[in-house]
PDB file of C-alpha atoms and ligand atoms in Angstrom:
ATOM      1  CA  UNK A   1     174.435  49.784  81.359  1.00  0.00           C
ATOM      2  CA  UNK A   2     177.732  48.504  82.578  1.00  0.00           C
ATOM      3  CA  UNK A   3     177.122  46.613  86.255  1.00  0.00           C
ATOM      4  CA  UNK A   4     180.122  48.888  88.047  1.00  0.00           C
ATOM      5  CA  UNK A   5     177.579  51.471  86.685  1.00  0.00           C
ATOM      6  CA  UNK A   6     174.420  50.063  87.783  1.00  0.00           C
ATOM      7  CA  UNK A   7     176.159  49.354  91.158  1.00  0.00           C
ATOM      8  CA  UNK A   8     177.019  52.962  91.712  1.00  0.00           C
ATOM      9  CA  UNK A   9     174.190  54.501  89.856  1.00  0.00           C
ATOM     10  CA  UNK A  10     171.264  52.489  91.618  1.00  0.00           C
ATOM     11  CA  UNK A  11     169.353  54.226  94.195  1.00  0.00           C
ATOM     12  CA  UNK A  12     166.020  53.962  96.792  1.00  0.00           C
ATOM     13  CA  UNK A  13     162.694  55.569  94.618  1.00  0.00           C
ATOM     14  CA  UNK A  14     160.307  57.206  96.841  1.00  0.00           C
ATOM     15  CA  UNK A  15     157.924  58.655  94.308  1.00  0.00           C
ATOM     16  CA  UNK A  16     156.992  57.058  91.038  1.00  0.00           C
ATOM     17  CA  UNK A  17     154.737  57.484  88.193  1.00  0.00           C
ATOM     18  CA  UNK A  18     151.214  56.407  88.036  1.00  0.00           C
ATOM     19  CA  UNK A  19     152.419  54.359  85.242  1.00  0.00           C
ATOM     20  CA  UNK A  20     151.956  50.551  85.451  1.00  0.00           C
ATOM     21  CA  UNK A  21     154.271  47.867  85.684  1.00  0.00           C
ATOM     22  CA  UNK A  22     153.434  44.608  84.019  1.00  0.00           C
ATOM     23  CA  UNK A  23     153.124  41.040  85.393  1.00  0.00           C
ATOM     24  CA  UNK A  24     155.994  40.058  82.751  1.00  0.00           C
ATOM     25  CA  UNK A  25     158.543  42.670  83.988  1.00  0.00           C
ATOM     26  CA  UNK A  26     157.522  41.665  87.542  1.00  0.00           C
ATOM     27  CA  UNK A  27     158.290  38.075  86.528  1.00  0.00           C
ATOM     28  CA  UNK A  28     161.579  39.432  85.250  1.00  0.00           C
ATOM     29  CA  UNK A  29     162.917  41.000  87.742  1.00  0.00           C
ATOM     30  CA  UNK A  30     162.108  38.217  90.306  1.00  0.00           C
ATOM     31  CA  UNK A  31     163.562  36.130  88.219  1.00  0.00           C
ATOM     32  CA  UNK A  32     167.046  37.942  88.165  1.00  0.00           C
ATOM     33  CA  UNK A  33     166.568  37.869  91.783  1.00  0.00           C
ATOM     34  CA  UNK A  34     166.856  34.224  91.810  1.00  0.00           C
ATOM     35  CA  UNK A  35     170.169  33.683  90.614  1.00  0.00           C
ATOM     36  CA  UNK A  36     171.789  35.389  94.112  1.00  0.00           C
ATOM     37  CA  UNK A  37     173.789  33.230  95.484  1.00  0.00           C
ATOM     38  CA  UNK A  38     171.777  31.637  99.411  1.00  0.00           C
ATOM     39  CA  UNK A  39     173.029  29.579 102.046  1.00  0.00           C
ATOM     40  CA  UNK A  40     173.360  25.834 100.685  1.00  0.00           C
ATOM     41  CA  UNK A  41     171.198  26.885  97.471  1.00  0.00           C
ATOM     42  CA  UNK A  42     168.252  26.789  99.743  1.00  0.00           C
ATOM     43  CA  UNK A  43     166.736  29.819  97.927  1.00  0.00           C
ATOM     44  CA  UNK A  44     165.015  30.370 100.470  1.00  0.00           C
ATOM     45  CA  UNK A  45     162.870  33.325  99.043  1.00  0.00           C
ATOM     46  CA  UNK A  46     159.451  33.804  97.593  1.00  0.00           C
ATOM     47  CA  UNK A  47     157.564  37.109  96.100  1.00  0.00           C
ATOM     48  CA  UNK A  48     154.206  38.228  96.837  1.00  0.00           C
ATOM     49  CA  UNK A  49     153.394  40.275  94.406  1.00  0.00           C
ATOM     50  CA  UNK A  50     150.346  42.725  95.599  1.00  0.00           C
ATOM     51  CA  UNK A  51     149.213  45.175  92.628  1.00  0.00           C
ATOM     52  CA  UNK A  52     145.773  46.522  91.663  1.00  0.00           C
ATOM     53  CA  UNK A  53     143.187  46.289  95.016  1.00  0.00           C
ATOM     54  CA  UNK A  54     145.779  44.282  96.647  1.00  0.00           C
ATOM     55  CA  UNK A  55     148.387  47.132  96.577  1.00  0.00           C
ATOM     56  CA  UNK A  56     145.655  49.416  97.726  1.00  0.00           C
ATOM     57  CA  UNK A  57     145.194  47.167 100.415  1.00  0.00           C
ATOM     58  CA  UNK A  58     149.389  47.097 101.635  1.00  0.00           C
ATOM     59  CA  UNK A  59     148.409  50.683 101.131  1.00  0.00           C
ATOM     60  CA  UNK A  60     145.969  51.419 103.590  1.00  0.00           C
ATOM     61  CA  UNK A  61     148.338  48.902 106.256  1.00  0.00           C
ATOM     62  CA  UNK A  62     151.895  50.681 105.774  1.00  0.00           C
ATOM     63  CA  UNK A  63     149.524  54.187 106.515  1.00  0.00           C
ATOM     64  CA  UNK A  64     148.464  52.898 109.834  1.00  0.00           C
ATOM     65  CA  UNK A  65     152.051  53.073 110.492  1.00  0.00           C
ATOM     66  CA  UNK A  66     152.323  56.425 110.294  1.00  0.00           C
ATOM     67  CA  UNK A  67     151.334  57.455 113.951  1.00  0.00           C
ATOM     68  CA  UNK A  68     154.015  55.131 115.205  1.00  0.00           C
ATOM     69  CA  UNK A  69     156.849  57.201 113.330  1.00  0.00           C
ATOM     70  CA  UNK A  70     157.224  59.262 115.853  1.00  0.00           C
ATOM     71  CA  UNK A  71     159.104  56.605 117.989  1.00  0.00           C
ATOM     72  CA  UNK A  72     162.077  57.779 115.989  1.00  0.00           C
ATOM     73  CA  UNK A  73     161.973  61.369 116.243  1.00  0.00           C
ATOM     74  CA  UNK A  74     165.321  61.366 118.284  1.00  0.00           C
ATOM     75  CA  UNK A  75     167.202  59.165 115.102  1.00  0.00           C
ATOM     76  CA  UNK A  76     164.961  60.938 112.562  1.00  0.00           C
ATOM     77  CA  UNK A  77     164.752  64.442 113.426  1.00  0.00           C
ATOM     78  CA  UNK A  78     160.949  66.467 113.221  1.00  0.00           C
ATOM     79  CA  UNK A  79     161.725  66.480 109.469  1.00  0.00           C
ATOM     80  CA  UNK A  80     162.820  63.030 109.020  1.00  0.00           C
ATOM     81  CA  UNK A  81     159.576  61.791 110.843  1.00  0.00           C
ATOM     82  CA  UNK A  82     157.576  63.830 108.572  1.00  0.00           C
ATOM     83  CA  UNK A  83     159.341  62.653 105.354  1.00  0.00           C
ATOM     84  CA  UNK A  84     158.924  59.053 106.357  1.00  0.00           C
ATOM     85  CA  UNK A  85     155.287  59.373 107.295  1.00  0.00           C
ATOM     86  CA  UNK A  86     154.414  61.023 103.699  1.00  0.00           C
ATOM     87  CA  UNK A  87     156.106  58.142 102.035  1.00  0.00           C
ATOM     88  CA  UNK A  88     154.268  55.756 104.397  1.00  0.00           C
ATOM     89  CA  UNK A  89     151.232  57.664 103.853  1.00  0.00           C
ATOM     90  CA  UNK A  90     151.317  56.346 100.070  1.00  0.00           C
ATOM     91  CA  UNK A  91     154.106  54.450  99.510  1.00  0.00           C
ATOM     92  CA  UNK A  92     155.291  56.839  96.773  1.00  0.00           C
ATOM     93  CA  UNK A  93     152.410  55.743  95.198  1.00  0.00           C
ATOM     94  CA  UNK A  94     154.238  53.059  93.187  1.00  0.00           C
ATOM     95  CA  UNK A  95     152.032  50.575  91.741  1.00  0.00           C
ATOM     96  CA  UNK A  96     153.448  47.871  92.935  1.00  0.00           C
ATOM     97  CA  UNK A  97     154.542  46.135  96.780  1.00  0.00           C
ATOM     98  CA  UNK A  98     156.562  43.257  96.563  1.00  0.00           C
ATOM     99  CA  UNK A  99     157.014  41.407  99.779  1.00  0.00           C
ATOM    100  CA  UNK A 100     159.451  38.889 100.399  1.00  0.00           C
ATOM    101  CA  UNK A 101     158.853  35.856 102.614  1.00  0.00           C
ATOM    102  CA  UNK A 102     161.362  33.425 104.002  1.00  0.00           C
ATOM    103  CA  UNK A 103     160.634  30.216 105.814  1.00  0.00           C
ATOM    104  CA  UNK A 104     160.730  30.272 110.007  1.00  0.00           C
ATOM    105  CA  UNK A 105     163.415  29.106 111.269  1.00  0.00           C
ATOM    106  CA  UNK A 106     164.084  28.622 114.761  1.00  0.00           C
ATOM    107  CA  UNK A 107     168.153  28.907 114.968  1.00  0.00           C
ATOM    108  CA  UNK A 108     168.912  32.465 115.243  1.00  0.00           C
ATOM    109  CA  UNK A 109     171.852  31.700 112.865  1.00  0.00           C
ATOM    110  CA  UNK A 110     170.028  29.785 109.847  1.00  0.00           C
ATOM    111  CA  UNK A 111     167.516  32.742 110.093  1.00  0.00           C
ATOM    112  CA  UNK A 112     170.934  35.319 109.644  1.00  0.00           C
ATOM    113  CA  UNK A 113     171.836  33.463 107.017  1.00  0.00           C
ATOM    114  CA  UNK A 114     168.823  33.018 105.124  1.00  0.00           C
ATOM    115  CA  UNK A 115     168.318  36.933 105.421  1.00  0.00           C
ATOM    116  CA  UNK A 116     172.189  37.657 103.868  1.00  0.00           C
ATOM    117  CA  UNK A 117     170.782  35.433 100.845  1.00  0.00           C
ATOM    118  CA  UNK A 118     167.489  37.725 100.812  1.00  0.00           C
ATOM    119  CA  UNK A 119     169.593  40.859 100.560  1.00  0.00           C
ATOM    120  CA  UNK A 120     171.406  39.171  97.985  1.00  0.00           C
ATOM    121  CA  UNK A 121     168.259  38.606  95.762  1.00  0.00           C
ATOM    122  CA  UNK A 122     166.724  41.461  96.394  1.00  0.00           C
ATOM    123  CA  UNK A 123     169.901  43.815  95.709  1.00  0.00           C
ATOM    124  CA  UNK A 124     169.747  41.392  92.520  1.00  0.00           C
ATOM    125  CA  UNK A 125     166.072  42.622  91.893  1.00  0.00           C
ATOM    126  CA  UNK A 126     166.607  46.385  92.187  1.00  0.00           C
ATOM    127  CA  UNK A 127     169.727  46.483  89.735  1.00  0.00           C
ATOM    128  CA  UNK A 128     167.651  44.379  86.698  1.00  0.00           C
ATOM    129  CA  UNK A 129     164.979  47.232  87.482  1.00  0.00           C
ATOM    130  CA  UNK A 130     167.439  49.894  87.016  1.00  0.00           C
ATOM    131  CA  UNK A 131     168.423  48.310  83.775  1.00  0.00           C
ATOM    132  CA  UNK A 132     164.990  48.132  83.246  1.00  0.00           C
ATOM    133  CA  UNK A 133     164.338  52.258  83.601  1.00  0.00           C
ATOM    134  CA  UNK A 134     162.079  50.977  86.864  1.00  0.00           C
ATOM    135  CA  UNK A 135     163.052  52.557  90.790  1.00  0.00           C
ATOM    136  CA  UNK A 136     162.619  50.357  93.476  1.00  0.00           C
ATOM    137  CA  UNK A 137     162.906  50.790  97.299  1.00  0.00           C
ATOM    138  CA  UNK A 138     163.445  48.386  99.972  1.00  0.00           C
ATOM    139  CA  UNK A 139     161.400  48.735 102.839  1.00  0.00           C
ATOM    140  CA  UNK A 140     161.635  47.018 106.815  1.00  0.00           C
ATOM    141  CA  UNK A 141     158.590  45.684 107.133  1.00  0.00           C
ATOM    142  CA  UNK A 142     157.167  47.918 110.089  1.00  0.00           C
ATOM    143  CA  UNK A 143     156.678  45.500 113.567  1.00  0.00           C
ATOM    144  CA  UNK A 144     153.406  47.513 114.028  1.00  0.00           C
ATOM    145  CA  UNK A 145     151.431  45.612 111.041  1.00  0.00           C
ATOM    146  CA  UNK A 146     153.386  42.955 110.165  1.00  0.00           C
ATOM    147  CA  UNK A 147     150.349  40.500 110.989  1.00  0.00           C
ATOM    148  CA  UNK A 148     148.422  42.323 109.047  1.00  0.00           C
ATOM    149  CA  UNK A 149     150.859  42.490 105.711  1.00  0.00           C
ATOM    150  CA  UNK A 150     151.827  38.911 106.365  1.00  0.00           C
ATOM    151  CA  UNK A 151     147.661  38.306 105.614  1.00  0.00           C
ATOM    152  CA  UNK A 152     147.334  40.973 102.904  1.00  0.00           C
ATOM    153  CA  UNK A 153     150.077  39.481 101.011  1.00  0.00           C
ATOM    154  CA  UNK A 154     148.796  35.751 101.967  1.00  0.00           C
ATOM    155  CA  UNK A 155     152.019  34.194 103.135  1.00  0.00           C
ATOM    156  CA  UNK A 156     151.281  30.977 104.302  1.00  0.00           C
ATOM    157  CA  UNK A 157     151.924  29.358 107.577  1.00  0.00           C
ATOM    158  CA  UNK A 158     155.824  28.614 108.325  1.00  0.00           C
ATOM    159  CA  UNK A 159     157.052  31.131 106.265  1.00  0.00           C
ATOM    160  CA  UNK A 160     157.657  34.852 107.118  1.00  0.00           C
ATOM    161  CA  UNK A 161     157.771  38.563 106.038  1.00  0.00           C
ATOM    162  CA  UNK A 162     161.382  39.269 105.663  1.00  0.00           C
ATOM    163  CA  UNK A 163     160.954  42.679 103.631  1.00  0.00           C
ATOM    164  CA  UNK A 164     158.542  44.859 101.293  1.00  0.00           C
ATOM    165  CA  UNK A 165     159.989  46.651  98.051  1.00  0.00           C
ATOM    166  CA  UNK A 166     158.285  48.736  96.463  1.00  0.00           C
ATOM    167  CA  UNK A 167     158.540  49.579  91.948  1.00  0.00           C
ATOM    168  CA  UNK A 168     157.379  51.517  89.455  1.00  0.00           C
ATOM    169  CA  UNK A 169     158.523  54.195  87.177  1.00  0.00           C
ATOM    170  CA  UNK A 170     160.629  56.714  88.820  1.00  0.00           C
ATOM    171  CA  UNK A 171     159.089  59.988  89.102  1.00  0.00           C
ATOM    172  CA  UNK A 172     162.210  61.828  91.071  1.00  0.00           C
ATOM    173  CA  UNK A 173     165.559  62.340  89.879  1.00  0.00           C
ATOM    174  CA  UNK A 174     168.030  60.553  91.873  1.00  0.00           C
ATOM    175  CA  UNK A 175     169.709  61.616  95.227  1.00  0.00           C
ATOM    176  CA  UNK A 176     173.516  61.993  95.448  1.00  0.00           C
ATOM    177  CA  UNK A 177     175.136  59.000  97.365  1.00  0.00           C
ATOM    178  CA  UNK A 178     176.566  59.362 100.506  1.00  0.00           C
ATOM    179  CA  UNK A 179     178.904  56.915 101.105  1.00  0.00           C
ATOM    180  CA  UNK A 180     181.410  55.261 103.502  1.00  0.00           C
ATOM    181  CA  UNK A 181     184.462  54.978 102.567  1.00  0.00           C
ATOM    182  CA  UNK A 182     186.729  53.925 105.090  1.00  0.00           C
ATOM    183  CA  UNK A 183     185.693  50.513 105.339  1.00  0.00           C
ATOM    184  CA  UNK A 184     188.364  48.100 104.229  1.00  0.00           C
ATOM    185  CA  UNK A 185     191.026  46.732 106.678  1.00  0.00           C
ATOM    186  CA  UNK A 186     193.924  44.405 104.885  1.00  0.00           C
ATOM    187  CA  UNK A 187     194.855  42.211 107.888  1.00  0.00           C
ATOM    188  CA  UNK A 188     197.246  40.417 106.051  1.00  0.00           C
ATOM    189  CA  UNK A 189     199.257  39.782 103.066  1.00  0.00           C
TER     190      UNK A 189
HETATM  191  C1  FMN B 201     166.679  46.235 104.666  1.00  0.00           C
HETATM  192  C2  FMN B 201     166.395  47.661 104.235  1.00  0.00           C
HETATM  193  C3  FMN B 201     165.326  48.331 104.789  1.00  0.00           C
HETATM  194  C4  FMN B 201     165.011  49.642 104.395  1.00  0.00           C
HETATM  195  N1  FMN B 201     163.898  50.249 104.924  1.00  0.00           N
HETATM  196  C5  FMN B 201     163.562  51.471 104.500  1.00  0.00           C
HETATM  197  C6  FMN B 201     162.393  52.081 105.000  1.00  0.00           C
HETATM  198  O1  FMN B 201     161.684  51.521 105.841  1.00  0.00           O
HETATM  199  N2  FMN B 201     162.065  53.317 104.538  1.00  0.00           N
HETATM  200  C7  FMN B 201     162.845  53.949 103.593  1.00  0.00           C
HETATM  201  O2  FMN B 201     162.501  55.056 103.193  1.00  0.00           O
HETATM  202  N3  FMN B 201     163.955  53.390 103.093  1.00  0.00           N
HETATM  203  C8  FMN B 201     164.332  52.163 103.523  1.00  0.00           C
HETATM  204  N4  FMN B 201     165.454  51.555 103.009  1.00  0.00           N
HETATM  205  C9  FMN B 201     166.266  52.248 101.995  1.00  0.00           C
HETATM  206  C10 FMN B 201     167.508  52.862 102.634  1.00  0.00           C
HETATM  207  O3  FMN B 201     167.119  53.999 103.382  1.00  0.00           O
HETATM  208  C11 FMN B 201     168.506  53.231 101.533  1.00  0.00           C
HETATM  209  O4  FMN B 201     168.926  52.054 100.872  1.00  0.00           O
HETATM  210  C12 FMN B 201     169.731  53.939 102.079  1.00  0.00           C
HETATM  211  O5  FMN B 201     169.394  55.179 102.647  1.00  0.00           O
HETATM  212  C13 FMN B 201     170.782  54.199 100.988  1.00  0.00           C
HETATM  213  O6  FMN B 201     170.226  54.949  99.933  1.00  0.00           O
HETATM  214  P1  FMN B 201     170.176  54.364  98.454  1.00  0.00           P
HETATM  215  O7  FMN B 201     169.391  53.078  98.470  1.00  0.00           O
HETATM  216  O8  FMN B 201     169.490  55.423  97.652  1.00  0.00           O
HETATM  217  O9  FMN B 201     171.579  54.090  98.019  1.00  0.00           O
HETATM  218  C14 FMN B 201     165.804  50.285 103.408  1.00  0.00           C
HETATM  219  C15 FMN B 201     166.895  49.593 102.850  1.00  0.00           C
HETATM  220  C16 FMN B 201     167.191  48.296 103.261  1.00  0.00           C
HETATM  221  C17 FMN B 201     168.348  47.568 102.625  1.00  0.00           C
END
């Protein structure tokens, strides 16, 4: 697929196929993640990559979350809410949760930075799983159980949970972008 394709045709999975991923596309895709460009070529990321009884695991964590949605019922809506907590609930049941750990920093700005390089890499990721026929979806790590992914996932001391995506095989055809489009302002020529 063409990349101005990818870039337009890529989109957040939120159910997926029972099917499994393998440990060689996993390695693939993180791979292709690596080559985003980070501050000072620090890549500063690493993957944990939980499948099997350690995806269950993240599982059974992001599900907790669910009774905190409700905080967001005034962003969300009633139907919002519920959507999210269903895809909490199971995570689209994708058979694989990816999180993404940074070191900790303690200058506000080198974190910022680090992060722009994160969303770099991981927007790298999700198109080499489109190529791939795989869905991804990138998810905020929820406050409520961070301490608890952060030891599910086994990040060490002095690094951090930056974000969780989720893949597997899409089982959902994709929703119709809505986009911004008055963004741009030339200030000068
Ligand atoms: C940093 C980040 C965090 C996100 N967190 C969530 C999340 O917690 N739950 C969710 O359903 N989608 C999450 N998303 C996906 C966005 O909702 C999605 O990218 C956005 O609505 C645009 O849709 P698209 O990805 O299909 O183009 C997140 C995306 C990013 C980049």
């Amino acid at each position: 697929m063409e990349l101005s394709d990818s870039l337009r045709r890529r989109h957040s999975t939120r159910l997926y196929k029972e099917e499994p991923v393998s440990d060689d596309e996993i390695l693939m895709l993180c791979d292709a993640a690596t080559f985003a460009p980070s501050p000072m070529n620090s890549q500063p990321w690493h993957f944990h990559v939980a499948t099997g009884t350690a995806r269950r695991a993240v599982g059974e964590i992001m599900a907790l979350t669910t009774q905190y949605l409700e905080e967001y019922i005034d962003v969300l809506g009633t139907e919002g809410v519920d959507r999210a907590a269903r895809f909490y609930g199971d995570l689209g049941k994708a058979p694989v949760a990816i999180a993404v750990s940074v070191p900790v920093l303690d200058d506000p700005a080198e974190h910022d930075k680090v992060l722009i390089g994160v969303g770099a890499a991981v927007e790298n990721f999700m198109l080499a799983a489109l190529d791939s026929g795989l869905g991804c979806c990138n998810i905020s790590a929820p406050r409520w159980v961070v301490d608890r992914l952060v030891e599910a996932f086994r990040i060490p001391e002095g690094r951090m949970l930056a974000t969780l995506v989720i893949v597997g095989h899409p089982d959902e055809e994709p929703v119709p972008h809505d986009r911004k489009h008055d963004v741009v302002t030339f200030v000068g020529r």
